[in-house]
PDB file of C-alpha atoms and ligand atoms in Angstrom:
ATOM      1  CA  UNK A 212       0.000   0.000   0.000  1.00  0.00           C
ATOM      2  CA  UNK A 213       1.266   3.489  -0.867  1.00  0.00           C
ATOM      3  CA  UNK A 214       2.364   5.448   2.210  1.00  0.00           C
ATOM      4  CA  UNK A 215       0.062   8.179   3.470  1.00  0.00           C
ATOM      5  CA  UNK A 216       0.982  11.488   5.074  1.00  0.00           C
ATOM      6  CA  UNK A 217       0.904  11.153   8.845  1.00  0.00           C
ATOM      7  CA  UNK A 218       1.433  14.133  11.121  1.00  0.00           C
ATOM      8  CA  UNK A 219       2.515  13.173  14.629  1.00  0.00           C
ATOM      9  CA  UNK A 220       2.997  16.097  17.035  1.00  0.00           C
ATOM     10  CA  UNK A 221       5.647  15.433  19.654  1.00  0.00           C
ATOM     11  CA  UNK A 222       4.332  15.887  23.187  1.00  0.00           C
ATOM     12  CA  UNK A 223       7.754  17.131  24.254  1.00  0.00           C
ATOM     13  CA  UNK A 224       6.699  20.634  23.231  1.00  0.00           C
ATOM     14  CA  UNK A 225       3.310  20.460  24.969  1.00  0.00           C
ATOM     15  CA  UNK A 226       2.372  21.908  28.347  1.00  0.00           C
ATOM     16  CA  UNK A 227       3.215  18.965  30.631  1.00  0.00           C
ATOM     17  CA  UNK A 228       1.115  20.554  33.384  1.00  0.00           C
ATOM     18  CA  UNK A 229      -1.944  19.919  31.202  1.00  0.00           C
ATOM     19  CA  UNK A 230      -0.644  16.895  29.356  1.00  0.00           C
ATOM     20  CA  UNK A 231      -3.849  14.869  29.050  1.00  0.00           C
ATOM     21  CA  UNK A 232      -5.793  17.880  27.788  1.00  0.00           C
ATOM     22  CA  UNK A 233      -2.994  18.830  25.364  1.00  0.00           C
ATOM     23  CA  UNK A 234      -2.927  15.315  23.889  1.00  0.00           C
ATOM     24  CA  UNK A 235      -6.716  15.137  23.513  1.00  0.00           C
ATOM     25  CA  UNK A 236      -6.852  18.565  21.932  1.00  0.00           C
ATOM     26  CA  UNK A 237      -4.148  17.903  19.361  1.00  0.00           C
ATOM     27  CA  UNK A 238      -5.830  14.691  18.166  1.00  0.00           C
ATOM     28  CA  UNK A 239      -9.501  15.565  18.536  1.00  0.00           C
ATOM     29  CA  UNK A 240      -9.579  19.283  17.698  1.00  0.00           C
ATOM     30  CA  UNK A 241      -6.407  20.155  15.801  1.00  0.00           C
ATOM     31  CA  UNK A 242      -6.450  17.259  13.346  1.00  0.00           C
ATOM     32  CA  UNK A 243      -3.215  15.414  14.174  1.00  0.00           C
ATOM     33  CA  UNK A 244      -3.050  11.823  12.930  1.00  0.00           C
ATOM     34  CA  UNK A 245      -0.822  10.312  15.598  1.00  0.00           C
ATOM     35  CA  UNK A 246       0.578  11.325  18.952  1.00  0.00           C
ATOM     36  CA  UNK A 247       4.350  11.088  19.170  1.00  0.00           C
ATOM     37  CA  UNK A 248       5.182  10.243  22.773  1.00  0.00           C
ATOM     38  CA  UNK A 249       8.822  10.849  23.711  1.00  0.00           C
ATOM     39  CA  UNK A 250      10.038   8.421  26.348  1.00  0.00           C
ATOM     40  CA  UNK A 251      13.473   9.272  27.768  1.00  0.00           C
ATOM     41  CA  UNK A 252      15.216   7.379  30.555  1.00  0.00           C
ATOM     42  CA  UNK A 253      18.228   9.586  31.392  1.00  0.00           C
ATOM     43  CA  UNK A 254      20.565   6.802  30.186  1.00  0.00           C
ATOM     44  CA  UNK A 255      20.134   6.466  26.451  1.00  0.00           C
ATOM     45  CA  UNK A 256      19.677  10.246  26.305  1.00  0.00           C
ATOM     46  CA  UNK A 257      20.623  12.939  28.835  1.00  0.00           C
ATOM     47  CA  UNK A 258      17.023  13.797  29.720  1.00  0.00           C
ATOM     48  CA  UNK A 259      14.038  12.204  31.493  1.00  0.00           C
ATOM     49  CA  UNK A 260      10.404  12.533  30.435  1.00  0.00           C
ATOM     50  CA  UNK A 261       7.585  10.169  31.349  1.00  0.00           C
ATOM     51  CA  UNK A 262       6.960   6.464  31.863  1.00  0.00           C
ATOM     52  CA  UNK A 263       4.128   3.996  31.317  1.00  0.00           C
ATOM     53  CA  UNK A 264       1.873   5.233  34.188  1.00  0.00           C
ATOM     54  CA  UNK A 265       1.605   8.630  32.523  1.00  0.00           C
ATOM     55  CA  UNK A 266       0.936   7.035  29.123  1.00  0.00           C
ATOM     56  CA  UNK A 267      -1.925   5.107  30.782  1.00  0.00           C
ATOM     57  CA  UNK A 268      -3.452   8.419  31.897  1.00  0.00           C
ATOM     58  CA  UNK A 269      -3.051   9.960  28.437  1.00  0.00           C
ATOM     59  CA  UNK A 270      -4.745   6.900  26.931  1.00  0.00           C
ATOM     60  CA  UNK A 271      -7.708   7.291  29.296  1.00  0.00           C
ATOM     61  CA  UNK A 272      -8.024  10.905  28.268  1.00  0.00           C
ATOM     62  CA  UNK A 273      -7.614  10.450  24.508  1.00  0.00           C
ATOM     63  CA  UNK A 274      -9.492   7.133  24.214  1.00  0.00           C
ATOM     64  CA  UNK A 275      -8.868   4.514  21.575  1.00  0.00           C
ATOM     65  CA  UNK A 276      -9.933   4.742  17.963  1.00  0.00           C
ATOM     66  CA  UNK A 277     -11.091   1.657  16.081  1.00  0.00           C
ATOM     67  CA  UNK A 278      -9.211   2.953  13.067  1.00  0.00           C
ATOM     68  CA  UNK A 279      -5.518   1.981  13.243  1.00  0.00           C
ATOM     69  CA  UNK A 280      -4.486   5.086  11.328  1.00  0.00           C
ATOM     70  CA  UNK A 281      -6.155   7.545  13.735  1.00  0.00           C
ATOM     71  CA  UNK A 282      -4.819   8.590  17.123  1.00  0.00           C
ATOM     72  CA  UNK A 283      -1.988   6.077  17.150  1.00  0.00           C
ATOM     73  CA  UNK A 284       0.211   6.272  20.236  1.00  0.00           C
ATOM     74  CA  UNK A 285       3.624   6.354  18.610  1.00  0.00           C
ATOM     75  CA  UNK A 286       5.954   5.738  21.550  1.00  0.00           C
ATOM     76  CA  UNK A 287       9.514   6.758  20.726  1.00  0.00           C
ATOM     77  CA  UNK A 288      11.559   4.782  23.226  1.00  0.00           C
ATOM     78  CA  UNK A 289      14.760   6.722  23.873  1.00  0.00           C
ATOM     79  CA  UNK A 290      15.743   4.163  26.493  1.00  0.00           C
ATOM     80  CA  UNK A 291      18.810   2.001  27.029  1.00  0.00           C
ATOM     81  CA  UNK A 292      16.886  -1.254  27.614  1.00  0.00           C
ATOM     82  CA  UNK A 293      13.933  -1.266  25.211  1.00  0.00           C
ATOM     83  CA  UNK A 294      12.905  -4.868  25.905  1.00  0.00           C
ATOM     84  CA  UNK A 295      12.497  -4.085  29.604  1.00  0.00           C
ATOM     85  CA  UNK A 296       9.609  -1.624  29.097  1.00  0.00           C
ATOM     86  CA  UNK A 297       7.718  -3.385  26.323  1.00  0.00           C
ATOM     87  CA  UNK A 298       4.986  -5.082  28.386  1.00  0.00           C
ATOM     88  CA  UNK A 299       4.416  -1.949  30.509  1.00  0.00           C
ATOM     89  CA  UNK A 300       3.892   0.187  27.423  1.00  0.00           C
ATOM     90  CA  UNK A 301       1.609  -2.400  25.829  1.00  0.00           C
ATOM     91  CA  UNK A 302      -0.502  -2.328  29.006  1.00  0.00           C
ATOM     92  CA  UNK A 303      -0.447   1.469  29.011  1.00  0.00           C
ATOM     93  CA  UNK A 304      -2.029   1.648  25.550  1.00  0.00           C
ATOM     94  CA  UNK A 305       0.941   2.102  23.229  1.00  0.00           C
ATOM     95  CA  UNK A 306       0.178   1.171  19.589  1.00  0.00           C
ATOM     96  CA  UNK A 307       3.571   1.541  17.966  1.00  0.00           C
ATOM     97  CA  UNK A 308       6.700   0.711  19.949  1.00  0.00           C
ATOM     98  CA  UNK A 309       9.612   2.447  18.265  1.00  0.00           C
ATOM     99  CA  UNK A 310      12.944   1.502  19.802  1.00  0.00           C
ATOM    100  CA  UNK A 311      16.432   2.645  18.920  1.00  0.00           C
ATOM    101  CA  UNK A 312      18.612   0.280  16.916  1.00  0.00           C
ATOM    102  CA  UNK A 313      21.652   1.512  18.881  1.00  0.00           C
ATOM    103  CA  UNK A 314      20.002   0.622  22.211  1.00  0.00           C
ATOM    104  CA  UNK A 315      18.731  -2.779  21.106  1.00  0.00           C
ATOM    105  CA  UNK A 316      22.120  -3.831  19.795  1.00  0.00           C
ATOM    106  CA  UNK A 317      23.920  -2.857  23.011  1.00  0.00           C
ATOM    107  CA  UNK A 318      21.227  -3.704  25.587  1.00  0.00           C
ATOM    108  CA  UNK A 319      22.208  -5.984  28.444  1.00  0.00           C
ATOM    109  CA  UNK A 320      19.145  -6.506  30.618  1.00  0.00           C
ATOM    110  CA  UNK A 321      18.297  -8.780  28.853  1.00  0.00           C
ATOM    111  CA  UNK A 322      20.291  -8.741  25.628  1.00  0.00           C
ATOM    112  CA  UNK A 323      17.569  -8.360  22.989  1.00  0.00           C
ATOM    113  CA  UNK A 324      18.825  -7.438  19.521  1.00  0.00           C
ATOM    114  CA  UNK A 325      16.552  -5.696  17.025  1.00  0.00           C
ATOM    115  CA  UNK A 326      15.370  -8.827  15.194  1.00  0.00           C
ATOM    116  CA  UNK A 327      14.223 -10.444  18.432  1.00  0.00           C
ATOM    117  CA  UNK A 328      12.717  -7.243  19.764  1.00  0.00           C
ATOM    118  CA  UNK A 329      10.637  -6.737  16.600  1.00  0.00           C
ATOM    119  CA  UNK A 330       9.306 -10.276  17.079  1.00  0.00           C
ATOM    120  CA  UNK A 331       8.492  -9.562  20.730  1.00  0.00           C
ATOM    121  CA  UNK A 332       6.708  -6.307  19.867  1.00  0.00           C
ATOM    122  CA  UNK A 333       4.586  -8.076  17.242  1.00  0.00           C
ATOM    123  CA  UNK A 334       3.828 -10.941  19.622  1.00  0.00           C
ATOM    124  CA  UNK A 335       2.092  -8.415  21.886  1.00  0.00           C
ATOM    125  CA  UNK A 336       0.004  -7.148  18.970  1.00  0.00           C
ATOM    126  CA  UNK A 337       1.847  -3.838  18.589  1.00  0.00           C
ATOM    127  CA  UNK A 338       3.464  -2.314  15.518  1.00  0.00           C
ATOM    128  CA  UNK A 339       7.243  -2.111  15.639  1.00  0.00           C
ATOM    129  CA  UNK A 340       9.382   0.861  14.698  1.00  0.00           C
ATOM    130  CA  UNK A 341      13.164   1.058  14.538  1.00  0.00           C
ATOM    131  CA  UNK A 342      14.886   4.420  15.013  1.00  0.00           C
ATOM    132  CA  UNK A 343      18.406   5.501  14.113  1.00  0.00           C
ATOM    133  CA  UNK A 344      20.358   8.477  15.429  1.00  0.00           C
ATOM    134  CA  UNK A 345      22.004  11.007  13.064  1.00  0.00           C
ATOM    135  CA  UNK A 346      25.378   9.267  13.397  1.00  0.00           C
ATOM    136  CA  UNK A 347      24.090   5.778  12.565  1.00  0.00           C
ATOM    137  CA  UNK A 348      24.376   4.559   8.974  1.00  0.00           C
ATOM    138  CA  UNK A 349      21.125   3.689   7.224  1.00  0.00           C
ATOM    139  CA  UNK A 350      22.657   0.371   6.081  1.00  0.00           C
ATOM    140  CA  UNK A 351      22.081  -1.136   9.525  1.00  0.00           C
ATOM    141  CA  UNK A 352      18.350  -1.167   8.742  1.00  0.00           C
ATOM    142  CA  UNK A 353      18.644  -3.183   5.531  1.00  0.00           C
ATOM    143  CA  UNK A 354      19.112  -6.605   7.134  1.00  0.00           C
ATOM    144  CA  UNK A 355      15.969  -5.928   9.203  1.00  0.00           C
ATOM    145  CA  UNK A 356      13.944  -4.800   6.189  1.00  0.00           C
ATOM    146  CA  UNK A 357      15.263  -7.424   3.751  1.00  0.00           C
ATOM    147  CA  UNK A 358      15.914 -10.362   6.052  1.00  0.00           C
ATOM    148  CA  UNK A 359      13.755 -13.421   6.538  1.00  0.00           C
ATOM    149  CA  UNK A 360      12.659 -12.336  10.023  1.00  0.00           C
ATOM    150  CA  UNK A 361       9.709 -10.167  11.006  1.00  0.00           C
ATOM    151  CA  UNK A 362      10.058  -6.702   9.572  1.00  0.00           C
ATOM    152  CA  UNK A 363       9.637  -3.309  11.230  1.00  0.00           C
ATOM    153  CA  UNK A 364       6.387  -1.537  10.328  1.00  0.00           C
ATOM    154  CA  UNK A 365       8.141   1.829  10.354  1.00  0.00           C
ATOM    155  CA  UNK A 366      11.628   3.268  10.508  1.00  0.00           C
ATOM    156  CA  UNK A 367      12.498   6.557  12.187  1.00  0.00           C
ATOM    157  CA  UNK A 368      15.380   8.632  10.866  1.00  0.00           C
ATOM    158  CA  UNK A 369      16.297  11.134  13.584  1.00  0.00           C
ATOM    159  CA  UNK A 370      17.047  14.598  12.236  1.00  0.00           C
ATOM    160  CA  UNK A 371      18.468  15.838  15.545  1.00  0.00           C
ATOM    161  CA  UNK A 372      20.448  14.137  18.282  1.00  0.00           C
ATOM    162  CA  UNK A 373      17.720  12.613  20.491  1.00  0.00           C
ATOM    163  CA  UNK A 374      17.185  14.113  23.941  1.00  0.00           C
ATOM    164  CA  UNK A 375      15.682  17.558  23.561  1.00  0.00           C
ATOM    165  CA  UNK A 376      13.008  19.346  21.572  1.00  0.00           C
ATOM    166  CA  UNK A 377      13.507  22.633  19.772  1.00  0.00           C
ATOM    167  CA  UNK A 378      16.782  21.718  18.030  1.00  0.00           C
ATOM    168  CA  UNK A 379      17.834  22.625  14.505  1.00  0.00           C
ATOM    169  CA  UNK A 380      16.896  20.232  11.693  1.00  0.00           C
ATOM    170  CA  UNK A 381      19.915  18.412  10.236  1.00  0.00           C
ATOM    171  CA  UNK A 382      19.574  18.249   6.438  1.00  0.00           C
ATOM    172  CA  UNK A 383      22.589  15.932   6.204  1.00  0.00           C
ATOM    173  CA  UNK A 384      20.248  13.142   7.390  1.00  0.00           C
ATOM    174  CA  UNK A 385      18.107  13.419   4.241  1.00  0.00           C
ATOM    175  CA  UNK A 386      20.216  11.083   2.056  1.00  0.00           C
ATOM    176  CA  UNK A 387      19.232   8.288   4.463  1.00  0.00           C
ATOM    177  CA  UNK A 388      15.558   9.033   3.870  1.00  0.00           C
ATOM    178  CA  UNK A 389      16.118   9.197   0.094  1.00  0.00           C
ATOM    179  CA  UNK A 390      17.907   5.853   0.111  1.00  0.00           C
ATOM    180  CA  UNK A 391      15.140   4.224   2.149  1.00  0.00           C
ATOM    181  CA  UNK A 392      12.346   5.615  -0.035  1.00  0.00           C
ATOM    182  CA  UNK A 393      14.096   4.483  -3.205  1.00  0.00           C
ATOM    183  CA  UNK A 394      14.515   0.953  -1.894  1.00  0.00           C
ATOM    184  CA  UNK A 395      11.158   0.682  -0.062  1.00  0.00           C
ATOM    185  CA  UNK A 396       8.381   2.632  -1.855  1.00  0.00           C
ATOM    186  CA  UNK A 397       5.722   1.410   0.587  1.00  0.00           C
ATOM    187  CA  UNK A 398       7.558   1.803   3.877  1.00  0.00           C
ATOM    188  CA  UNK A 399       6.416   4.243   6.569  1.00  0.00           C
ATOM    189  CA  UNK A 400       9.431   6.516   7.035  1.00  0.00           C
ATOM    190  CA  UNK A 401       9.308   8.875   9.990  1.00  0.00           C
ATOM    191  CA  UNK A 402      11.507  11.916  10.572  1.00  0.00           C
ATOM    192  CA  UNK A 403      11.861  13.640  13.936  1.00  0.00           C
ATOM    193  CA  UNK A 404      13.601  16.801  15.029  1.00  0.00           C
ATOM    194  CA  UNK A 405      13.386  20.399  13.874  1.00  0.00           C
ATOM    195  CA  UNK A 406      10.519  19.734  11.468  1.00  0.00           C
ATOM    196  CA  UNK A 407       8.176  22.607  10.681  1.00  0.00           C
ATOM    197  CA  UNK A 408       7.015  24.786   7.822  1.00  0.00           C
ATOM    198  CA  UNK A 409      10.585  25.881   7.060  1.00  0.00           C
ATOM    199  CA  UNK A 410      12.022  22.366   6.790  1.00  0.00           C
ATOM    200  CA  UNK A 411       9.138  20.166   5.648  1.00  0.00           C
ATOM    201  CA  UNK A 412       9.973  20.582   1.954  1.00  0.00           C
ATOM    202  CA  UNK A 413      13.358  18.919   2.419  1.00  0.00           C
ATOM    203  CA  UNK A 414      11.919  15.992   4.378  1.00  0.00           C
ATOM    204  CA  UNK A 415       8.960  15.512   2.048  1.00  0.00           C
ATOM    205  CA  UNK A 416      11.119  15.712  -1.091  1.00  0.00           C
ATOM    206  CA  UNK A 417      13.431  13.080   0.377  1.00  0.00           C
ATOM    207  CA  UNK A 418      10.434  10.774   0.819  1.00  0.00           C
ATOM    208  CA  UNK A 419       9.448  10.960   4.484  1.00  0.00           C
ATOM    209  CA  UNK A 420       5.724  10.419   5.116  1.00  0.00           C
ATOM    210  CA  UNK A 421       5.477  10.378   8.930  1.00  0.00           C
ATOM    211  CA  UNK A 422       6.320  13.813  10.264  1.00  0.00           C
ATOM    212  CA  UNK A 423       7.034  14.439  13.927  1.00  0.00           C
ATOM    213  CA  UNK A 424       6.755  18.101  14.830  1.00  0.00           C
ATOM    214  CA  UNK A 425       6.793  19.351  18.392  1.00  0.00           C
ATOM    215  CA  UNK A 426       7.682  23.010  18.639  1.00  0.00           C
ATOM    216  CA  UNK A 427       6.192  23.807  15.212  1.00  0.00           C
ATOM    217  CA  UNK A 428       2.780  22.441  16.195  1.00  0.00           C
ATOM    218  CA  UNK A 429       2.419  22.997  19.952  1.00  0.00           C
ATOM    219  CA  UNK A 430       4.104  26.398  19.689  1.00  0.00           C
ATOM    220  CA  UNK A 431       1.869  27.594  16.835  1.00  0.00           C
ATOM    221  CA  UNK A 432      -0.921  30.162  17.123  1.00  0.00           C
ATOM    222  CA  UNK A 433      -2.965  27.903  14.884  1.00  0.00           C
ATOM    223  CA  UNK A 434      -1.789  24.280  15.198  1.00  0.00           C
ATOM    224  CA  UNK A 435      -4.533  23.022  12.879  1.00  0.00           C
ATOM    225  CA  UNK A 436      -3.278  25.192  10.026  1.00  0.00           C
ATOM    226  CA  UNK A 437       0.322  24.032  10.566  1.00  0.00           C
ATOM    227  CA  UNK A 438      -0.768  20.377  10.635  1.00  0.00           C
ATOM    228  CA  UNK A 439      -2.735  20.839   7.407  1.00  0.00           C
ATOM    229  CA  UNK A 440       0.179  22.550   5.640  1.00  0.00           C
ATOM    230  CA  UNK A 441       2.612  19.827   6.717  1.00  0.00           C
ATOM    231  CA  UNK A 442       0.195  17.156   5.490  1.00  0.00           C
ATOM    232  CA  UNK A 443      -0.363  18.897   2.134  1.00  0.00           C
ATOM    233  CA  UNK A 444       3.383  19.155   1.508  1.00  0.00           C
ATOM    234  CA  UNK A 445       3.910  15.470   2.217  1.00  0.00           C
ATOM    235  CA  UNK A 446       0.921  14.499   0.064  1.00  0.00           C
ATOM    236  CA  UNK A 447       2.167  16.615  -2.846  1.00  0.00           C
ATOM    237  CA  UNK A 448       5.524  14.876  -2.796  1.00  0.00           C
ATOM    238  CA  UNK A 449       4.083  11.392  -2.396  1.00  0.00           C
ATOM    239  CA  UNK A 450       1.865  11.993  -5.440  1.00  0.00           C
ATOM    240  CA  UNK A 451       4.781  12.981  -7.724  1.00  0.00           C
TER     241      UNK A 451
HETATM  242  O1  5RP B 515      12.595  13.031  19.870  1.00  0.00           O
HETATM  243  C1  5RP B 515      12.681  14.198  20.096  1.00  0.00           C
HETATM  244  C2  5RP B 515      13.879  14.723  20.760  1.00  0.00           C
HETATM  245  O2  5RP B 515      14.667  13.668  21.106  1.00  0.00           O
HETATM  246  C3  5RP B 515      11.542  15.118  19.738  1.00  0.00           C
HETATM  247  O3  5RP B 515      10.456  14.360  19.278  1.00  0.00           O
HETATM  248  C4  5RP B 515      11.916  16.086  18.677  1.00  0.00           C
HETATM  249  O4  5RP B 515      13.048  16.821  18.977  1.00  0.00           O
HETATM  250  C5  5RP B 515      10.732  16.961  18.281  1.00  0.00           C
HETATM  251  O5  5RP B 515      10.802  18.203  18.774  1.00  0.00           O
HETATM  252  P1  5RP B 515      10.878  19.493  17.835  1.00  0.00           P
HETATM  253  O6  5RP B 515       9.849  19.309  16.765  1.00  0.00           O
HETATM  254  O7  5RP B 515      10.579  20.572  18.777  1.00  0.00           O
HETATM  255  O8  5RP B 515      12.257  19.543  17.250  1.00  0.00           O
END
């Protein structure tokens, strides 16, 4: 199936004091497709955000759509031991468990490499995403996408060093997106970091279809308009 534009505001730029309301609003009133939930453990990245109990509360507030494509909880696991938190996030209402390749390959507790982790995510009925940092070569994803094992449902090409919102988009990451789109026309390719109206053209032209935008959406006067413009740009490029 041809990829669709998916706009996934990152909660990192929301008002954490009103988190449940912010998440509901962005999905139900502002027209976002997914909710990008940044999970940071202070080990894999030098910052801490929220854990599964808070995701449970957000899920209660936002509810669950019957339609897979609407209101997906896209949990970006910036954690050192991704296997360790899988069941907790499944129970909390996560739909897509996106772990970092770098963490999976170096995890110790227990040692669960990417191939095994994808299988474990699918066994719980969740979609699996694999993320790479700006310094990680795109080639590491090919054995996962081409191999005989279970494949990731999405890949995430980070366009900033993970850990903090509001950073500058790194265009040097775009060749990775181009290479992935060329090789996998139907793959969901997500980009995350510094995306907004000034940078969406580069990401969309490279072939990204899942756009994470925190500051650009939550910081906007009119988030709905920004979401619509981001979606239109992606759609235009996908239709070329
Ligand atoms: O994963 C992240 C940081 O690690 C955030 O999702 C990302 O930085 C989005 O924030 P912004 O759109 O403000 O750049």
